[in-house]
XYZ file of C-alpha atoms in Angstrom:
578
model
C -55.785 107.966 4.807
C -54.909 104.292 5.340
C -51.471 103.503 6.744
C -48.981 102.153 4.212
C -48.242 98.498 4.865
C -45.434 98.029 7.421
C -41.961 97.213 6.060
C -41.409 93.470 5.703
C -38.252 91.748 6.847
C -36.909 88.442 5.528
C -35.274 86.406 8.282
C -32.144 84.387 7.498
C -30.652 82.119 10.191
C -26.844 81.946 10.400
C -25.280 79.396 12.742
C -22.007 80.405 14.386
C -20.183 77.149 15.163
C -16.621 76.306 16.123
C -14.199 75.137 18.807
C -14.450 76.561 22.328
C -12.418 79.807 22.558
C -12.390 80.383 18.786
C -14.185 83.703 19.395
C -17.708 82.892 18.202
C -19.509 85.057 20.762
C -17.179 88.030 20.117
C -17.916 87.642 16.402
C -21.701 87.577 16.978
C -21.342 90.631 19.226
C -19.328 92.500 16.612
C -21.905 91.700 13.911
C -25.049 92.398 15.906
C -26.852 95.634 16.334
C -30.081 94.229 17.783
C -29.735 91.600 20.479
C -32.798 89.516 21.251
C -33.713 88.293 24.739
C -31.598 85.201 24.284
C -28.500 86.955 23.007
C -25.049 86.551 24.447
C -25.934 83.950 26.994
C -27.479 85.006 30.281
C -26.132 81.911 32.062
C -24.131 83.074 35.162
C -21.879 80.021 34.829
C -20.978 81.116 31.342
C -20.285 84.706 32.406
C -17.852 83.301 34.965
C -16.119 80.858 32.651
C -16.301 83.012 29.541
C -17.904 80.325 27.364
C -21.344 80.043 25.770
C -23.525 77.451 27.483
C -26.728 77.848 25.518
C -27.838 78.857 22.060
C -27.445 82.628 21.901
C -29.590 84.561 19.416
C -28.886 88.058 18.122
C -29.608 89.894 14.892
C -28.722 92.721 12.561
C -30.690 94.061 9.618
C -29.463 95.281 6.223
C -31.337 96.598 3.168
C -32.465 93.702 0.978
C -29.621 92.884 -1.488
C -30.463 93.247 -5.208
C -30.055 89.538 -6.036
C -32.746 88.672 -3.443
C -35.298 91.149 -4.802
C -35.702 88.974 -7.900
C -36.007 85.639 -6.034
C -38.652 86.981 -3.595
C -41.238 86.994 -6.385
C -44.547 88.419 -5.210
C -43.564 88.515 -1.552
C -42.186 92.018 -1.154
C -39.473 92.389 1.469
C -37.684 95.646 2.306
C -34.898 94.351 4.470
C -32.893 91.231 5.285
C -32.430 90.262 8.923
C -29.515 87.997 9.788
C -30.345 86.047 12.937
C -27.120 84.740 14.427
C -27.421 81.467 16.323
C -24.318 81.294 18.503
C -23.895 77.575 19.213
C -21.733 76.560 22.182
C -18.345 75.119 21.315
C -17.668 73.451 24.660
C -17.432 69.785 23.717
C -19.802 68.354 26.329
C -22.547 70.647 24.994
C -22.636 69.099 21.544
C -26.303 68.188 22.126
C -27.158 71.904 22.192
C -25.402 72.427 18.862
C -27.316 69.572 17.237
C -30.573 71.116 18.480
C -29.567 74.466 16.984
C -28.138 73.201 13.729
C -31.543 72.141 12.441
C -32.775 75.735 12.206
C -29.814 77.117 10.270
C -29.790 78.361 6.639
C -26.065 79.118 6.452
C -23.243 78.169 8.769
C -20.231 80.228 9.809
C -17.446 77.933 10.986
C -15.142 79.959 13.226
C -11.517 78.792 13.288
C -8.736 80.189 15.470
C -6.232 81.216 12.771
C -3.309 80.333 15.076
C -4.542 76.838 16.069
C -6.390 75.729 12.914
C -8.811 72.767 12.877
C -9.375 71.089 16.269
C -11.482 68.057 17.249
C -14.604 70.057 18.040
C -14.153 72.145 14.864
C -14.331 68.871 12.929
C -17.463 67.799 14.875
C -19.099 71.154 14.057
C -18.196 70.636 10.403
C -19.846 67.183 10.479
C -23.031 68.577 12.050
C -23.007 71.258 9.357
C -22.749 68.605 6.645
C -25.818 66.806 8.049
C -27.991 69.862 8.547
C -26.912 72.681 6.248
C -25.909 73.242 2.623
C -24.056 76.588 2.765
C -21.002 77.612 4.771
C -18.475 80.415 5.258
C -15.204 79.776 7.121
C -14.059 82.615 9.404
C -10.361 82.694 10.314
C -10.564 84.659 13.561
C -7.950 86.265 15.865
C -5.743 87.546 13.026
C -4.541 90.261 15.457
C -2.531 87.542 17.259
C -0.342 87.008 14.179
C 2.870 89.112 13.966
C 2.230 92.026 11.566
C 5.049 91.248 9.108
C 4.028 87.576 8.706
C 0.263 88.050 9.044
C -0.777 87.790 5.381
C 1.486 84.777 4.740
C 0.019 82.938 7.787
C -3.566 83.745 6.666
C -2.813 82.481 3.134
C -1.283 79.266 4.514
C -4.280 78.574 6.783
C -6.735 79.415 3.938
C -4.979 76.854 1.727
C -5.049 74.260 4.504
C -8.787 74.815 5.122
C -9.584 74.465 1.394
C -7.713 71.120 1.439
C -9.675 69.958 4.514
C -13.000 70.837 2.861
C -12.144 69.244 -0.476
C -14.095 66.026 0.159
C -17.065 67.652 1.904
C -20.209 69.314 0.534
C -18.533 72.675 1.338
C -15.730 72.332 -1.205
C -14.653 75.767 -2.443
C -16.701 77.708 0.135
C -15.629 81.308 0.941
C -12.931 81.804 3.609
C -12.444 85.221 5.221
C -10.036 86.503 7.884
C -11.191 88.766 10.758
C -10.249 89.926 14.243
C -13.611 90.043 16.042
C -12.135 91.245 19.365
C -8.590 92.546 18.907
C -6.507 92.047 22.035
C -8.772 89.285 23.383
C -11.797 89.296 25.751
C -10.082 91.532 28.343
C -9.020 94.247 25.872
C -10.775 97.636 26.051
C -13.787 98.124 23.761
C -11.942 100.961 21.984
C -10.113 98.563 19.646
C -12.220 98.327 16.494
C -12.959 94.796 15.176
C -11.180 94.138 11.864
C -12.722 92.642 8.723
C -16.350 92.843 9.959
C -17.574 95.192 7.184
C -16.116 92.799 4.588
C -17.772 89.878 6.383
C -21.187 91.622 6.304
C -20.715 92.213 2.552
C -19.846 88.521 2.126
C -22.917 87.454 4.136
C -25.139 89.664 1.994
C -23.646 88.129 -1.166
C -24.063 84.575 0.176
C -27.640 85.055 1.437
C -30.324 83.263 -0.564
C -34.102 83.137 -0.383
C -34.624 80.225 2.021
C -37.432 77.812 1.305
C -40.195 78.819 3.678
C -43.558 77.094 3.798
C -46.319 78.437 6.082
C -48.553 75.388 5.498
C -48.804 72.310 7.677
C -48.822 72.044 11.440
C -46.757 74.387 13.608
C -43.462 73.237 15.071
C -41.387 75.753 17.017
C -38.015 75.089 18.660
C -38.038 76.819 22.050
C -34.797 78.053 23.587
C -35.936 80.391 26.384
C -38.972 81.000 28.570
C -39.506 83.869 31.027
C -42.350 85.865 32.573
C -43.180 89.545 32.078
C -45.090 91.004 34.989
C -48.684 91.841 34.181
C -48.505 90.304 30.687
C -47.815 86.609 30.957
C -45.099 84.169 29.950
C -42.964 84.715 26.856
C -41.709 81.664 24.981
C -38.929 82.512 22.500
C -37.761 80.296 19.672
C -37.597 79.662 15.948
C -40.460 78.332 13.829
C -39.236 75.141 12.143
C -42.428 74.468 10.183
C -45.891 75.908 9.644
C -47.030 79.297 10.949
C -48.479 80.944 14.013
C -50.973 83.810 14.594
C -52.360 85.736 17.539
C -55.288 83.824 19.180
C -54.021 80.415 17.925
C -53.964 77.553 20.409
C -50.546 75.918 20.835
C -49.525 72.770 22.679
C -46.455 72.261 24.867
C -46.334 68.491 24.250
C -43.753 67.654 26.921
C -46.188 68.954 29.559
C -49.411 68.009 27.726
C -50.791 71.561 28.129
C -52.468 73.840 25.561
C -52.423 77.655 25.751
C -53.770 80.544 23.634
C -51.310 82.929 21.899
C -51.921 86.402 23.327
C -49.329 88.295 21.255
C -46.356 87.648 18.934
C -43.157 89.675 18.615
C -40.223 89.501 16.248
C -37.140 91.208 17.697
C -39.255 93.369 20.024
C -41.722 94.454 17.311
C -45.343 93.169 17.570
C -46.551 91.188 14.529
C -49.942 89.541 13.844
C -48.377 86.274 12.618
C -45.078 84.531 11.830
C -44.017 81.569 9.681
C -41.328 78.941 9.108
C -37.832 80.396 9.586
C -38.965 83.329 11.749
C -37.509 83.948 15.190
C -40.330 84.917 17.570
C -41.377 85.659 21.113
C -44.842 84.266 21.861
C -46.782 85.512 24.884
C -49.197 83.098 26.613
C -50.991 83.430 29.959
C -51.225 81.183 33.016
C -48.056 79.245 32.327
C -45.119 78.847 34.712
C -41.898 79.622 32.770
C -39.882 77.348 35.095
C -41.615 74.338 33.520
C -40.065 74.911 30.084
C -36.494 75.982 29.344
C -35.874 74.207 26.020
C -38.160 72.039 23.931
C -40.877 72.389 21.334
C -44.283 74.009 20.903
C -46.669 72.715 18.232
C -50.192 72.601 16.822
C -52.223 70.615 19.401
C -51.975 66.861 18.747
C -49.461 67.105 15.891
C -46.378 65.555 17.547
C -45.703 61.991 18.575
C -44.294 60.973 21.947
C -42.263 57.853 21.251
C -40.962 54.984 23.350
C -39.082 53.437 20.399
C -38.482 54.109 16.709
C -37.184 52.622 13.463
C -34.612 54.812 11.706
C -32.563 54.649 8.519
C -28.915 54.623 9.572
C -25.529 55.621 8.158
C -22.263 55.471 10.056
C -20.228 58.683 10.271
C -16.937 57.778 8.628
C -14.735 59.527 11.224
C -16.204 57.543 14.120
C -13.584 54.978 15.093
C -15.595 52.596 17.249
C -17.751 49.687 16.085
C -21.525 50.131 16.026
C -22.831 47.018 17.774
C -26.385 45.910 18.427
C -27.556 46.181 22.067
C -25.098 49.061 22.671
C -26.345 52.363 24.097
C -25.838 55.741 22.420
C -26.889 59.328 23.054
C -29.638 59.937 20.515
C -30.458 63.502 19.491
C -33.887 63.566 17.898
C -36.046 66.645 17.446
C -34.829 68.909 20.236
C -34.027 66.234 22.784
C -31.032 64.072 23.579
C -31.773 60.787 25.308
C -29.996 57.464 25.834
C -31.278 54.577 23.707
C -30.394 50.967 23.028
C -29.840 50.235 19.337
C -30.375 47.084 17.219
C -29.219 47.036 13.589
C -30.892 45.112 10.767
C -30.932 44.919 6.965
C -32.561 43.143 4.061
C -30.764 40.358 2.198
C -27.789 42.084 0.562
C -27.103 41.371 -3.073
C -24.030 42.953 -4.641
C -24.754 44.222 -8.163
C -22.451 43.639 -11.140
C -20.272 46.619 -10.181
C -19.640 45.030 -6.802
C -21.609 47.785 -5.046
C -23.452 46.598 -1.973
C -26.085 49.275 -2.082
C -27.330 50.502 -5.440
C -29.890 52.714 -3.649
C -28.985 56.212 -2.564
C -29.151 57.444 1.060
C -32.177 59.557 0.031
C -34.057 56.463 -1.144
C -32.827 54.631 1.933
C -34.362 57.301 4.160
C -37.769 56.973 2.483
C -37.942 53.227 1.998
C -39.078 51.010 4.797
C -42.017 48.656 5.083
C -43.340 46.288 7.732
C -44.016 43.852 4.874
C -40.303 43.301 4.248
C -38.151 40.528 5.681
C -35.075 41.644 7.604
C -31.920 40.088 9.050
C -30.662 40.949 12.517
C -27.090 42.315 12.450
C -24.685 41.940 15.369
C -23.067 45.140 14.175
C -23.417 47.794 11.479
C -22.070 46.473 8.163
C -19.497 48.295 6.114
C -19.271 47.091 2.521
C -16.713 44.321 2.021
C -17.390 43.781 -1.694
C -14.164 43.725 -3.678
C -13.756 47.203 -5.095
C -17.352 47.944 -4.077
C -18.404 51.345 -2.856
C -21.194 52.564 -0.646
C -22.617 50.669 2.287
C -25.546 48.258 2.333
C -28.909 49.777 3.161
C -29.431 49.435 6.896
C -31.933 50.346 9.567
C -31.956 50.359 13.337
C -34.480 49.979 16.121
C -33.978 52.553 18.885
C -35.455 51.840 22.318
C -35.437 55.069 24.345
C -34.704 55.179 28.067
C -37.440 57.794 28.421
C -40.125 58.832 25.898
C -39.163 61.562 23.395
C -41.411 64.048 21.606
C -40.492 64.720 17.992
C -41.895 65.291 14.488
C -42.060 62.456 11.921
C -39.130 62.038 9.472
C -36.851 64.200 11.619
C -33.061 63.973 11.669
C -31.553 61.549 14.192
C -27.926 61.747 15.326
C -26.280 59.087 17.499
C -23.198 60.002 19.491
C -21.019 58.915 22.379
C -21.088 62.057 24.485
C -19.603 60.164 27.434
C -16.249 59.688 25.702
C -13.335 61.891 26.748
C -14.008 65.475 25.666
C -10.261 66.121 25.474
C -9.598 62.996 23.389
C -8.772 63.502 19.739
C -11.697 61.403 18.495
C -15.005 62.107 16.806
C -17.913 61.376 19.143
C -20.611 61.517 16.457
C -21.281 57.891 15.488
C -24.194 57.729 13.021
C -27.093 59.681 11.567
C -30.414 58.815 9.992
C -34.051 59.690 9.590
C -36.938 58.698 11.845
C -39.189 56.451 9.716
C -41.594 54.789 12.186
C -42.339 55.697 15.788
C -43.958 53.557 18.492
C -46.226 55.588 20.790
C -47.477 52.667 22.882
C -45.622 52.036 26.132
C -46.153 48.289 25.544
C -44.659 48.464 22.040
C -42.724 45.200 22.576
C -46.071 43.322 22.631
C -48.181 45.521 20.343
C -45.846 46.833 17.621
C -42.593 44.897 17.474
C -44.145 41.569 16.346
C -44.946 43.390 13.053
C -41.210 43.884 12.542
C -40.006 40.723 10.782
C -36.359 40.627 11.847
C -34.889 37.139 11.940
C -31.683 35.597 13.233
C -30.137 32.665 11.359
C -29.482 29.626 13.549
C -27.341 26.584 12.815
C -27.183 23.366 14.784
C -24.894 20.418 14.167
C -25.063 16.845 15.462
C -23.982 13.392 14.310
C -25.650 10.195 13.124
C -25.340 7.601 15.890
C -26.709 4.628 13.957
C -28.966 3.433 11.178
C -32.219 1.703 12.091
C -33.278 0.913 8.498
C -32.663 2.222 4.949
C -34.941 5.209 5.581
C -34.292 6.048 9.240
C -31.280 7.164 11.320
C -30.880 8.132 14.983
C -29.053 11.429 15.629
C -27.296 12.743 18.738
C -25.756 16.041 19.994
C -28.165 18.178 17.963
C -30.197 19.168 21.028
C -29.742 19.357 24.770
C -31.545 16.849 26.954
C -33.978 19.555 28.224
C -34.901 20.934 24.739
C -38.584 20.696 23.812
C -38.147 18.578 20.674
C -41.780 19.053 19.643
C -40.856 22.572 18.434
C -38.463 21.025 15.888
C -40.617 18.165 14.539
C -40.981 18.415 10.754
C -37.887 20.618 10.215
C -35.580 19.588 7.373
C -32.006 18.457 8.018
C -29.109 17.611 5.688
C -26.509 14.895 6.236
C -22.844 15.582 5.432
C -23.140 12.812 2.841
C -25.782 14.772 0.912
C -29.115 13.153 1.881
C -31.962 15.324 3.149
C -34.476 14.269 5.741
C -36.827 15.582 8.380
C -37.032 15.306 12.158
C -39.731 12.779 13.143
C -39.443 13.171 16.918
C -37.376 12.329 19.961
C -35.735 8.958 20.637
C -35.240 7.947 24.250
C -34.766 10.464 27.062
C -31.360 12.010 26.291
C -32.176 14.497 23.522
C -31.586 12.037 20.656
C -33.790 12.295 17.572
C -35.243 10.078 14.882
C -34.685 11.328 11.297
C -36.646 10.097 8.307
C -34.810 10.060 4.934
C -37.623 9.808 2.307
C -35.277 9.065 -0.618
C -33.416 6.420 1.396
C -29.750 6.290 2.410
C -27.026 5.913 -0.254
C -25.061 2.640 -0.235
C -21.784 4.455 0.550
C -23.443 6.240 3.508
C -24.601 2.871 4.909
C -21.069 1.470 4.512
C -19.535 4.546 6.140
C -21.953 4.312 9.058
C -21.489 0.534 9.473
C -17.661 0.877 9.408
C -17.684 3.677 11.953
C -20.067 1.751 14.230
C -17.808 -1.357 13.913
C -14.877 0.790 14.943
C -16.744 1.822 18.032
C -18.143 -1.668 18.275
C -17.682 -4.471 20.693
C -14.104 -4.841 19.271
C -11.454 -6.936 21.094
C -8.244 -5.555 22.591
C -7.407 -1.879 22.421
C -4.537 -2.391 19.987
C -6.904 -4.054 17.504
C -9.212 -1.034 17.418
C -6.244 1.266 16.949
C -5.138 -0.891 14.006
C -8.536 -0.593 12.378
C -8.315 3.214 12.803
C -4.937 3.229 11.140
C -6.236 1.281 8.147
C -9.254 3.625 7.803
C -7.878 7.111 8.414
C -10.672 8.849 6.431
C -13.629 7.278 8.227
C -15.344 10.512 9.359
C -18.561 10.522 11.382
C -21.656 11.497 9.356
C -22.824 14.897 10.611
C -26.359 16.324 10.655
C -26.945 19.989 9.766
C -30.070 21.879 10.808
C -30.508 25.459 9.516
C -33.473 27.619 10.462
C -34.328 31.157 11.413
C -36.208 32.646 14.300
C -38.009 35.993 14.321
C -36.652 38.012 17.229
C -39.974 39.647 18.111
C -42.272 36.663 17.392
C -44.203 35.998 20.628
C -44.543 32.292 19.623
C -40.739 32.000 19.019
C -41.441 29.724 16.020
C -38.664 28.096 13.980
C -38.899 28.905 10.252
C -37.166 27.289 7.287
C -37.170 28.858 3.841
């Protein structure tokens, strides 16, 4: 008789985020019955210091809740596995959290009920807002509250958390109080955790059927790599997109090597294949585990390795610093964090009748970019100044990485200042966006950037020195003596008196220019110029000239205005006038 088909488990990834010492690892430990290889942090440094230094993974399985049986449709699952991703809370390890946050279906934000929200709690909340749509707040360490005032303190903190979340996407999310490790880390294991059964019930109620798509190329986030004697090297991680089967070839793009999948396991059970959302161990042969600790594995040839990229960009409102072009930020993209220099740009901004700078939504912003468009260079990121306007103008940025990064197209990008004081009370996350265009050529400045039409507006001002005839004037102070005037021949200029003309060429050796006025000079301009040249003229004694200045206090020099733009990445450095 044929074997009945093996029971099928739906995997649901729950991120455990929060401030250092809020008790995240104790909570994951209390919830978990099956720890995977990566659970509870093997790092000796972290054992010593009692903090999580890497993403820890553990899991527990429950029977599939009723409400999920309906949404599974034809795919029959018997049980629901909660994979807990314990993200480090130590502030300098924010890059690890960002790497982990992108594989999370629901987030548990762990808050020390005595201390409340802290800087890193707020940073975790921000990362959650960028990467996740569902959250539960856990008020932990309730055992530290005095028994007679415990409920009142929990109610007060619950109210305060609801107020904090009011203007976020998590408004009204469930808040539950627990004591994951009564008595603290040193207490004996005999003390039972409190509130964990209720939390498991809440997790079951909050679980939903995550959108999983086995199609497309494989992308797997790797968090550990180790060898098993006589079998090969096991790479553990979570499948972000696509699927994977035994005998598939996979690429480790950072090392440019391809290996065959010998076997696949999910929480120590062999499986023939796995898909998006699953947490797996993949065994390959002839690969040194020391070469890969974290990173990605993919379908051969499916990922780009980029030297620079264009991203859509939005400032994170809690970041206090300015975002200036040419500054350097830590950029987390895909599963890597790398330093990059940033340059901001936008299209011409037109406020609509409501005074809004940007009638397009961030979603449209993320999708819309074209090399055919004309852009303006920005010295810094623009916030909307329109009177009563809301939203910010649509903006993009060019990122130039200090070392090449490997990442999928359209992935999330987060810019932060991880070098700022970890004990300071400031948000270090600066901006976020989506990767729209990547440059894979090392010589992208010559090959790709000239396609990017970003211009800078330039203004020059000089003065009319004298008139040579009704249609020609000589100008000075517009250019330096060493300027190549040939580059400017034919450009249009405007006089402060209203006439327009064009530059005909140089005059003499000192940077002066000859300007042709096709419509001719106005009579009043000629008078103004003749009176100002008389003033300067061969006049007699000094007191006479000062008298003439007194009688003509409004005799201003006639100025010349030259406006043009220059495309930053144009190899010819041409001047352009609209």
